[in-house]
Amino acid sequence: MRSPLLSVTMSVLLVCMIGWLLVVGRSLILPFVIALIVWYMINALAHAIRAIPIGRWHLPGFVSFTLALLVIFTAATMVLDIVTVNLTQLAQDAPTYQKRLEELFDQISSHLDLNDPIELQDLLPDSVVPRMVTAGASLVTTLAGSASLVFIYILFLVLEQSTFDRKFERLFASPDRAEAAFAMRAEINRSIMHYFSIKTAVSVATGALTSLVLIVIGLPYAALFGFIAFLLNYIPTIGSLIGVIFPSLLAIVYYDNLGPFIAIATGLGLIQFAIGNLIEPRLMGSNLNLSGLVIMLSLAFWGAIWGVVGMVLCVPLTVMIVIVCARFDGARPIAVLLSQTGEVGPLPAEKSPAN
């Protein structure tokens, strides 16, 4: 009989090896993960389009899938073009904004009659603004550079998706195990679909409202900050905070008075609070069943491994881990610890005592 210490040691070694592979193979795994997300979104949108009634009829599967494909890629191309143009312009204006920020620090020092004036270099590294803009431009360039590889992955996923169910069924020795695996996959699919559909809807609303507020006040790069707010809304807790800070900081150096800064910080703060604390919890419900502490730890873990993409995916990845671990007696304590209430549902054997 295998000792408990040996089992724990092997488990720890396995987790460390998987983590090491995720870090080392990041350049290869991340494009495939992004391709999986896009492929999943295409299928979800195709299913939604097909469900729309046209009289007594519905669109055929291949027509709805083609429409979903066109919508996703058109939207992605348009957003990437807008963000690239805004980042290019921001990169050109970055030295001006940094100079304005230095002048602002000088004004604060003179008003406070400080013997040792506050300088930007005392708080932030030299040329921090251009470096931040350059990092953002580098991220967009990297995404655009890997777009061809992502497209190839999506193409093969689309071509082979008709065989996935047949292959998945033949992985198991008995029909009962295959049925249980299909049920687990359906549960994961429902949870992730529930999360992404609501999260995408509220993220689009957050980004649109952010851009609208900035356009009304007159701050430049409204489309860029709207996209940043949309993307950061997928990152739990800290994403909404960063989405308010960036345009507010720009307002300080762009305008000569604090009125627009107060208006932008207040307006965006109210948007984030209303959507993140009132609207989204009502729509999301308690379906995810994840502890808040676990979400923050997952955010730090996946962010350290995969950067921004990992932070965006931390919640759905943790949901998958909870659902899978809850199905196996040995891993069930992990699901209980990761859950919010400790209730992770009965084991499959408890649902069907006759089996």
Short mmCIF file of C-alpha atoms in Angstrom, two decimals:
data_model
loop_
_atom_site.label_atom_id
_atom_site.label_comp_id
_atom_site.label_asym_id
_atom_site.label_seq_id
_atom_site.Cartn_x
_atom_site.Cartn_y
_atom_site.Cartn_z
CA MET A 1 0.00 0.00 0.00
CA ARG A 2 1.36 3.42 -0.99
CA SER A 3 2.19 5.63 1.99
CA PRO A 4 0.42 9.01 2.37
CA LEU A 5 3.79 10.80 2.48
CA LEU A 6 4.78 9.33 -0.88
CA SER A 7 1.44 10.36 -2.41
CA VAL A 8 1.79 13.92 -1.13
CA THR A 9 5.39 14.12 -2.37
CA MET A 10 4.46 12.87 -5.82
CA SER A 11 1.54 15.31 -5.98
CA VAL A 12 3.78 18.26 -5.05
CA LEU A 13 6.37 17.22 -7.64
CA LEU A 14 3.66 16.90 -10.28
CA VAL A 15 2.28 20.37 -9.51
CA CYS A 16 5.80 21.88 -9.62
CA MET A 17 6.54 20.17 -12.93
CA ILE A 18 3.27 21.39 -14.46
CA GLY A 19 3.96 24.93 -13.22
CA TRP A 20 7.48 24.82 -14.67
CA LEU A 21 6.16 23.61 -18.03
CA LEU A 22 3.53 26.39 -18.07
CA VAL A 23 6.23 29.02 -17.50
CA VAL A 24 8.83 27.57 -19.89
CA GLY A 25 6.31 26.83 -22.64
CA ARG A 26 4.51 30.16 -22.30
CA SER A 27 5.35 31.35 -25.82
CA LEU A 28 3.83 28.17 -27.29
CA ILE A 29 0.96 27.58 -24.88
CA LEU A 30 -0.44 31.14 -24.72
CA PRO A 31 -1.30 31.42 -28.45
CA PHE A 32 -3.07 28.06 -28.23
CA VAL A 33 -4.97 29.16 -25.10
CA ILE A 34 -6.03 32.38 -26.86
CA ALA A 35 -7.08 30.31 -29.88
CA LEU A 36 -9.19 28.07 -27.62
CA ILE A 37 -10.91 31.13 -26.12
CA VAL A 38 -11.65 32.60 -29.56
CA TRP A 39 -12.86 29.22 -30.85
CA TYR A 40 -15.10 28.88 -27.81
CA MET A 41 -16.49 32.38 -28.36
CA ILE A 42 -17.18 31.61 -32.03
CA ASN A 43 -19.14 28.47 -31.15
CA ALA A 44 -21.05 30.26 -28.38
CA LEU A 45 -21.98 33.13 -30.72
CA ALA A 46 -22.93 30.67 -33.48
CA HIS A 47 -25.22 28.85 -31.05
CA ALA A 48 -26.84 32.17 -30.04
CA ILE A 49 -27.33 33.22 -33.69
CA ARG A 50 -28.83 29.85 -34.56
CA ALA A 51 -31.28 30.17 -31.65
CA ILE A 52 -32.74 33.40 -33.11
CA PRO A 53 -36.06 32.51 -34.81
CA ILE A 54 -36.72 33.74 -38.34
CA GLY A 55 -40.43 33.12 -38.56
CA ARG A 56 -40.74 29.37 -38.12
CA TRP A 57 -37.20 28.71 -39.21
CA HIS A 58 -33.71 28.97 -37.82
CA LEU A 59 -30.47 29.57 -39.67
CA PRO A 60 -28.54 26.41 -40.63
CA GLY A 61 -25.55 25.53 -38.52
CA PHE A 62 -22.90 26.35 -41.12
CA VAL A 63 -24.50 29.76 -41.86
CA SER A 64 -24.65 30.76 -38.18
CA PHE A 65 -21.09 29.53 -37.67
CA THR A 66 -19.85 31.55 -40.66
CA LEU A 67 -21.63 34.67 -39.39
CA ALA A 68 -20.13 34.21 -35.92
CA LEU A 69 -16.68 33.77 -37.45
CA LEU A 70 -17.03 36.99 -39.45
CA VAL A 71 -18.35 38.95 -36.46
CA ILE A 72 -15.53 37.84 -34.13
CA PHE A 73 -12.71 38.49 -36.57
CA THR A 74 -14.15 41.80 -37.80
CA ALA A 75 -14.57 43.05 -34.23
CA ALA A 76 -11.06 41.89 -33.27
CA THR A 77 -9.51 43.62 -36.32
CA MET A 78 -11.35 46.88 -35.68
CA VAL A 79 -10.44 46.94 -31.98
CA LEU A 80 -6.79 46.14 -32.69
CA ASP A 81 -6.58 48.92 -35.29
CA ILE A 82 -8.16 51.49 -32.93
CA VAL A 83 -5.91 50.53 -30.03
CA THR A 84 -2.80 50.59 -32.24
CA VAL A 85 -3.59 54.09 -33.56
CA ASN A 86 -4.29 55.44 -30.06
CA LEU A 87 -1.15 53.88 -28.60
CA THR A 88 0.97 55.28 -31.42
CA GLN A 89 -0.37 58.76 -30.79
CA LEU A 90 0.06 58.38 -27.04
CA ALA A 91 3.66 57.27 -27.54
CA GLN A 92 4.36 60.46 -29.50
CA ASP A 93 2.77 62.64 -26.81
CA ALA A 94 4.31 60.79 -23.83
CA PRO A 95 7.38 63.11 -23.42
CA THR A 96 5.03 66.13 -23.30
CA TYR A 97 2.92 64.52 -20.58
CA GLN A 98 6.01 63.60 -18.56
CA LYS A 99 7.27 67.19 -18.79
CA ARG A 100 3.87 68.45 -17.64
CA LEU A 101 3.98 65.99 -14.72
CA GLU A 102 7.40 67.33 -13.69
CA GLU A 103 6.06 70.90 -13.81
CA LEU A 104 3.14 69.82 -11.63
CA PHE A 105 5.53 68.47 -9.00
CA ASP A 106 7.45 71.75 -9.07
CA GLN A 107 4.21 73.69 -8.50
CA ILE A 108 3.28 71.48 -5.54
CA SER A 109 6.73 71.94 -4.02
CA SER A 110 6.55 75.73 -4.38
CA HIS A 111 3.07 75.89 -2.82
CA LEU A 112 4.25 73.83 0.15
CA ASP A 113 7.50 75.87 0.52
CA LEU A 114 9.60 72.74 0.70
CA ASN A 115 13.35 73.10 1.16
CA ASP A 116 13.91 69.91 -0.81
CA PRO A 117 11.49 70.04 -3.80
CA ILE A 118 9.61 66.87 -4.76
CA GLU A 119 10.83 65.50 -8.06
CA LEU A 120 9.26 62.87 -10.28
CA GLN A 121 12.44 60.80 -10.13
CA ASP A 122 12.01 60.50 -6.35
CA LEU A 123 8.72 58.64 -6.77
CA LEU A 124 8.98 56.99 -10.17
CA PRO A 125 11.88 55.77 -12.33
CA ASP A 126 13.28 58.06 -14.99
CA SER A 127 11.21 58.31 -18.22
CA VAL A 128 8.47 56.19 -16.65
CA VAL A 129 5.67 57.52 -18.85
CA PRO A 130 7.36 56.72 -22.19
CA ARG A 131 8.36 53.33 -20.83
CA MET A 132 4.79 52.50 -19.83
CA VAL A 133 3.50 53.53 -23.25
CA THR A 134 6.26 51.56 -24.96
CA ALA A 135 5.35 48.49 -22.88
CA GLY A 136 1.71 48.84 -23.94
CA ALA A 137 2.71 49.21 -27.59
CA SER A 138 4.97 46.15 -27.25
CA LEU A 139 2.05 44.13 -25.86
CA VAL A 140 -0.15 45.06 -28.82
CA THR A 141 2.69 44.29 -31.24
CA THR A 142 3.20 40.90 -29.62
CA LEU A 143 -0.50 40.10 -29.88
CA ALA A 144 -0.53 41.16 -33.52
CA GLY A 145 2.60 39.12 -34.22
CA SER A 146 1.09 35.98 -32.73
CA ALA A 147 -2.23 36.55 -34.52
CA SER A 148 -1.15 34.40 -37.47
CA LEU A 149 -0.29 31.48 -35.17
CA VAL A 150 -3.57 31.95 -33.29
CA PHE A 151 -5.45 31.97 -36.60
CA ILE A 152 -3.79 28.69 -37.66
CA TYR A 153 -4.76 27.07 -34.35
CA ILE A 154 -8.35 28.28 -34.72
CA LEU A 155 -8.48 26.96 -38.29
CA PHE A 156 -7.44 23.46 -37.21
CA LEU A 157 -9.82 23.54 -34.23
CA VAL A 158 -12.69 24.44 -36.56
CA LEU A 159 -11.75 21.74 -39.08
CA GLU A 160 -11.49 19.00 -36.44
CA GLN A 161 -14.24 19.95 -33.99
CA SER A 162 -16.71 17.52 -35.60
CA THR A 163 -14.52 14.62 -34.39
CA PHE A 164 -13.97 15.84 -30.83
CA ASP A 165 -16.96 14.05 -29.27
CA ARG A 166 -16.13 10.74 -30.95
CA LYS A 167 -12.51 10.89 -29.82
CA PHE A 168 -13.51 11.95 -26.31
CA GLU A 169 -15.93 9.02 -25.99
CA ARG A 170 -13.29 6.49 -27.07
CA LEU A 171 -10.93 7.64 -24.35
CA PHE A 172 -12.96 5.67 -21.81
CA ALA A 173 -13.27 1.92 -21.40
CA SER A 174 -16.98 1.83 -20.52
CA PRO A 175 -20.05 3.81 -21.62
CA ASP A 176 -20.77 4.74 -17.97
CA ARG A 177 -17.41 6.45 -17.59
CA ALA A 178 -17.85 8.20 -20.92
CA GLU A 179 -21.28 9.43 -19.83
CA ALA A 180 -19.87 10.75 -16.56
CA ALA A 181 -17.07 12.52 -18.45
CA PHE A 182 -19.56 14.10 -20.85
CA ALA A 183 -21.64 15.25 -17.88
CA MET A 184 -18.57 16.82 -16.27
CA ARG A 185 -17.70 18.56 -19.52
CA ALA A 186 -21.25 19.87 -19.84
CA GLU A 187 -21.11 21.25 -16.28
CA ILE A 188 -17.79 22.98 -16.97
CA ASN A 189 -19.19 24.34 -20.21
CA ARG A 190 -22.29 25.74 -18.49
CA SER A 191 -20.29 27.44 -15.74
CA ILE A 192 -17.76 28.98 -18.11
CA MET A 193 -20.47 30.04 -20.56
CA HIS A 194 -22.40 31.64 -17.68
CA TYR A 195 -19.28 33.48 -16.50
CA PHE A 196 -18.01 34.66 -19.89
CA SER A 197 -21.39 35.71 -21.27
CA ILE A 198 -22.19 37.92 -18.26
CA LYS A 199 -18.61 39.14 -17.84
CA THR A 200 -18.35 40.07 -21.51
CA ALA A 201 -21.67 41.92 -21.44
CA VAL A 202 -20.76 43.98 -18.34
CA SER A 203 -17.22 44.55 -19.69
CA VAL A 204 -18.59 45.92 -22.96
CA ALA A 205 -20.93 48.18 -20.96
CA THR A 206 -18.02 49.32 -18.77
CA GLY A 207 -15.81 50.08 -21.75
CA ALA A 208 -18.57 51.91 -23.65
CA LEU A 209 -19.54 54.04 -20.63
CA THR A 210 -15.89 54.82 -19.90
CA SER A 211 -15.33 56.01 -23.47
CA LEU A 212 -18.56 58.03 -23.36
CA VAL A 213 -17.57 59.83 -20.15
CA LEU A 214 -14.12 60.66 -21.50
CA ILE A 215 -15.55 61.88 -24.82
CA VAL A 216 -18.04 64.15 -23.03
CA ILE A 217 -15.31 65.64 -20.81
CA GLY A 218 -12.91 65.93 -23.75
CA LEU A 219 -10.02 63.72 -22.66
CA PRO A 220 -8.07 62.26 -25.62
CA TYR A 221 -7.61 58.53 -26.25
CA ALA A 222 -11.16 57.79 -25.08
CA ALA A 223 -11.36 54.67 -27.29
CA LEU A 224 -8.07 53.36 -25.88
CA PHE A 225 -9.13 53.86 -22.27
CA GLY A 226 -12.50 52.28 -23.05
CA PHE A 227 -10.73 49.18 -24.40
CA ILE A 228 -8.44 49.12 -21.34
CA ALA A 229 -11.50 49.30 -19.06
CA PHE A 230 -13.15 46.49 -21.06
CA LEU A 231 -10.08 44.26 -20.77
CA LEU A 232 -9.32 45.06 -17.13
CA ASN A 233 -12.90 44.29 -16.12
CA TYR A 234 -12.06 40.60 -16.60
CA ILE A 235 -9.40 40.92 -13.88
CA PRO A 236 -11.06 40.58 -10.46
CA THR A 237 -10.87 43.43 -7.93
CA ILE A 238 -7.76 45.29 -9.10
CA GLY A 239 -8.85 45.58 -12.74
CA SER A 240 -11.63 48.09 -12.05
CA LEU A 241 -9.30 50.16 -9.85
CA ILE A 242 -6.63 50.41 -12.56
CA GLY A 243 -9.31 51.27 -15.12
CA VAL A 244 -10.12 54.41 -13.10
CA ILE A 245 -6.54 55.37 -12.25
CA PHE A 246 -5.09 55.53 -15.78
CA PRO A 247 -7.46 58.12 -17.33
CA SER A 248 -7.55 60.07 -14.05
CA LEU A 249 -3.76 60.43 -14.05
CA LEU A 250 -3.81 61.59 -17.67
CA ALA A 251 -6.44 64.19 -16.76
CA ILE A 252 -4.08 65.65 -14.14
CA VAL A 253 -1.35 66.35 -16.70
CA TYR A 254 -3.65 67.17 -19.62
CA TYR A 255 -5.74 69.89 -17.98
CA ASP A 256 -4.60 73.00 -16.13
CA ASN A 257 -7.13 72.60 -13.28
CA LEU A 258 -8.45 69.77 -11.14
CA GLY A 259 -12.09 70.02 -12.29
CA PRO A 260 -11.85 67.47 -15.16
CA PHE A 261 -9.74 65.16 -12.97
CA ILE A 262 -12.42 65.16 -10.24
CA ALA A 263 -15.18 64.67 -12.82
CA ILE A 264 -13.38 61.76 -14.52
CA ALA A 265 -12.37 60.04 -11.27
CA THR A 266 -15.88 60.43 -9.83
CA GLY A 267 -17.70 59.40 -13.02
CA LEU A 268 -15.55 56.35 -13.73
CA GLY A 269 -15.57 55.37 -10.05
CA LEU A 270 -19.37 55.43 -10.00
CA ILE A 271 -19.52 53.35 -13.19
CA GLN A 272 -17.14 50.74 -11.80
CA PHE A 273 -18.96 50.65 -8.45
CA ALA A 274 -22.43 50.35 -9.98
CA ILE A 275 -21.48 47.65 -12.46
CA GLY A 276 -19.04 45.74 -10.26
CA ASN A 277 -20.97 45.82 -6.97
CA LEU A 278 -24.64 46.15 -7.94
CA ILE A 279 -25.31 44.91 -11.47
CA GLU A 280 -22.76 42.14 -12.00
CA PRO A 281 -23.35 40.27 -8.70
CA ARG A 282 -27.10 40.17 -9.42
CA LEU A 283 -26.49 38.78 -12.90
CA MET A 284 -23.70 36.41 -11.90
CA GLY A 285 -25.46 34.98 -8.86
CA SER A 286 -23.63 32.33 -6.83
CA ASN A 287 -23.05 29.89 -9.70
CA LEU A 288 -19.27 30.17 -9.57
CA ASN A 289 -19.05 29.25 -5.86
CA LEU A 290 -15.47 30.52 -5.44
CA SER A 291 -13.91 31.94 -2.30
CA GLY A 292 -12.79 35.57 -2.56
CA LEU A 293 -9.40 34.69 -1.09
CA VAL A 294 -9.02 31.89 -3.61
CA ILE A 295 -9.79 34.31 -6.46
CA MET A 296 -7.06 36.70 -5.26
CA LEU A 297 -4.53 33.87 -4.88
CA SER A 298 -5.49 32.53 -8.30
CA LEU A 299 -5.09 36.03 -9.72
CA ALA A 300 -1.55 36.26 -8.34
CA PHE A 301 -0.63 32.72 -9.43
CA TRP A 302 -1.87 32.84 -13.03
CA GLY A 303 -0.68 36.44 -13.38
CA ALA A 304 2.85 35.38 -12.40
CA ILE A 305 2.77 32.53 -14.93
CA TRP A 306 0.97 34.05 -17.94
CA GLY A 307 0.82 37.78 -17.25
CA VAL A 308 -2.32 39.68 -18.25
CA VAL A 309 -3.80 36.68 -20.08
CA GLY A 310 -3.42 34.56 -16.95
CA MET A 311 -5.12 37.23 -14.83
CA VAL A 312 -8.05 37.32 -17.27
CA LEU A 313 -8.35 33.52 -17.21
CA CYS A 314 -7.82 33.00 -13.47
CA VAL A 315 -11.53 32.70 -12.60
CA PRO A 316 -12.61 30.24 -15.35
CA LEU A 317 -9.49 28.12 -14.78
CA THR A 318 -10.24 27.93 -11.05
CA VAL A 319 -13.88 27.04 -11.77
CA MET A 320 -12.68 24.17 -13.96
CA ILE A 321 -10.38 22.91 -11.20
CA VAL A 322 -13.23 22.99 -8.64
CA ILE A 323 -15.65 21.12 -10.90
CA VAL A 324 -13.12 18.42 -11.87
CA CYS A 325 -11.83 17.91 -8.30
CA ALA A 326 -15.39 17.64 -6.96
CA ARG A 327 -15.96 14.60 -9.18
CA PHE A 328 -13.20 12.50 -7.61
CA ASP A 329 -13.11 11.32 -4.03
CA GLY A 330 -9.34 11.78 -3.60
CA ALA A 331 -9.33 15.36 -4.96
CA ARG A 332 -12.63 16.40 -3.37
CA PRO A 333 -10.98 18.22 -0.39
CA ILE A 334 -9.30 20.56 -2.88
CA ALA A 335 -12.70 21.49 -4.36
CA VAL A 336 -14.12 22.09 -0.87
CA LEU A 337 -11.22 24.40 0.09
CA LEU A 338 -11.47 26.39 -3.16
CA SER A 339 -15.25 26.81 -2.96
CA GLN A 340 -17.03 29.65 -1.19
CA THR A 341 -19.57 27.64 0.79
CA GLY A 342 -17.89 24.23 0.98
CA GLU A 343 -20.84 22.70 -0.91
CA VAL A 344 -19.55 21.20 -4.15
CA GLY A 345 -22.36 18.74 -4.85
CA PRO A 346 -22.50 14.97 -4.41
CA LEU A 347 -20.12 12.52 -6.02
CA PRO A 348 -21.36 10.81 -9.21
CA ALA A 349 -21.74 7.53 -7.32
CA GLU A 350 -24.06 9.22 -4.81
CA LYS A 351 -26.32 10.36 -7.63
CA SER A 352 -26.74 6.84 -8.96
CA PRO A 353 -26.65 4.35 -6.12
CA ALA A 354 -27.78 1.56 -8.43
CA ASN A 355 -24.52 1.77 -10.34
#
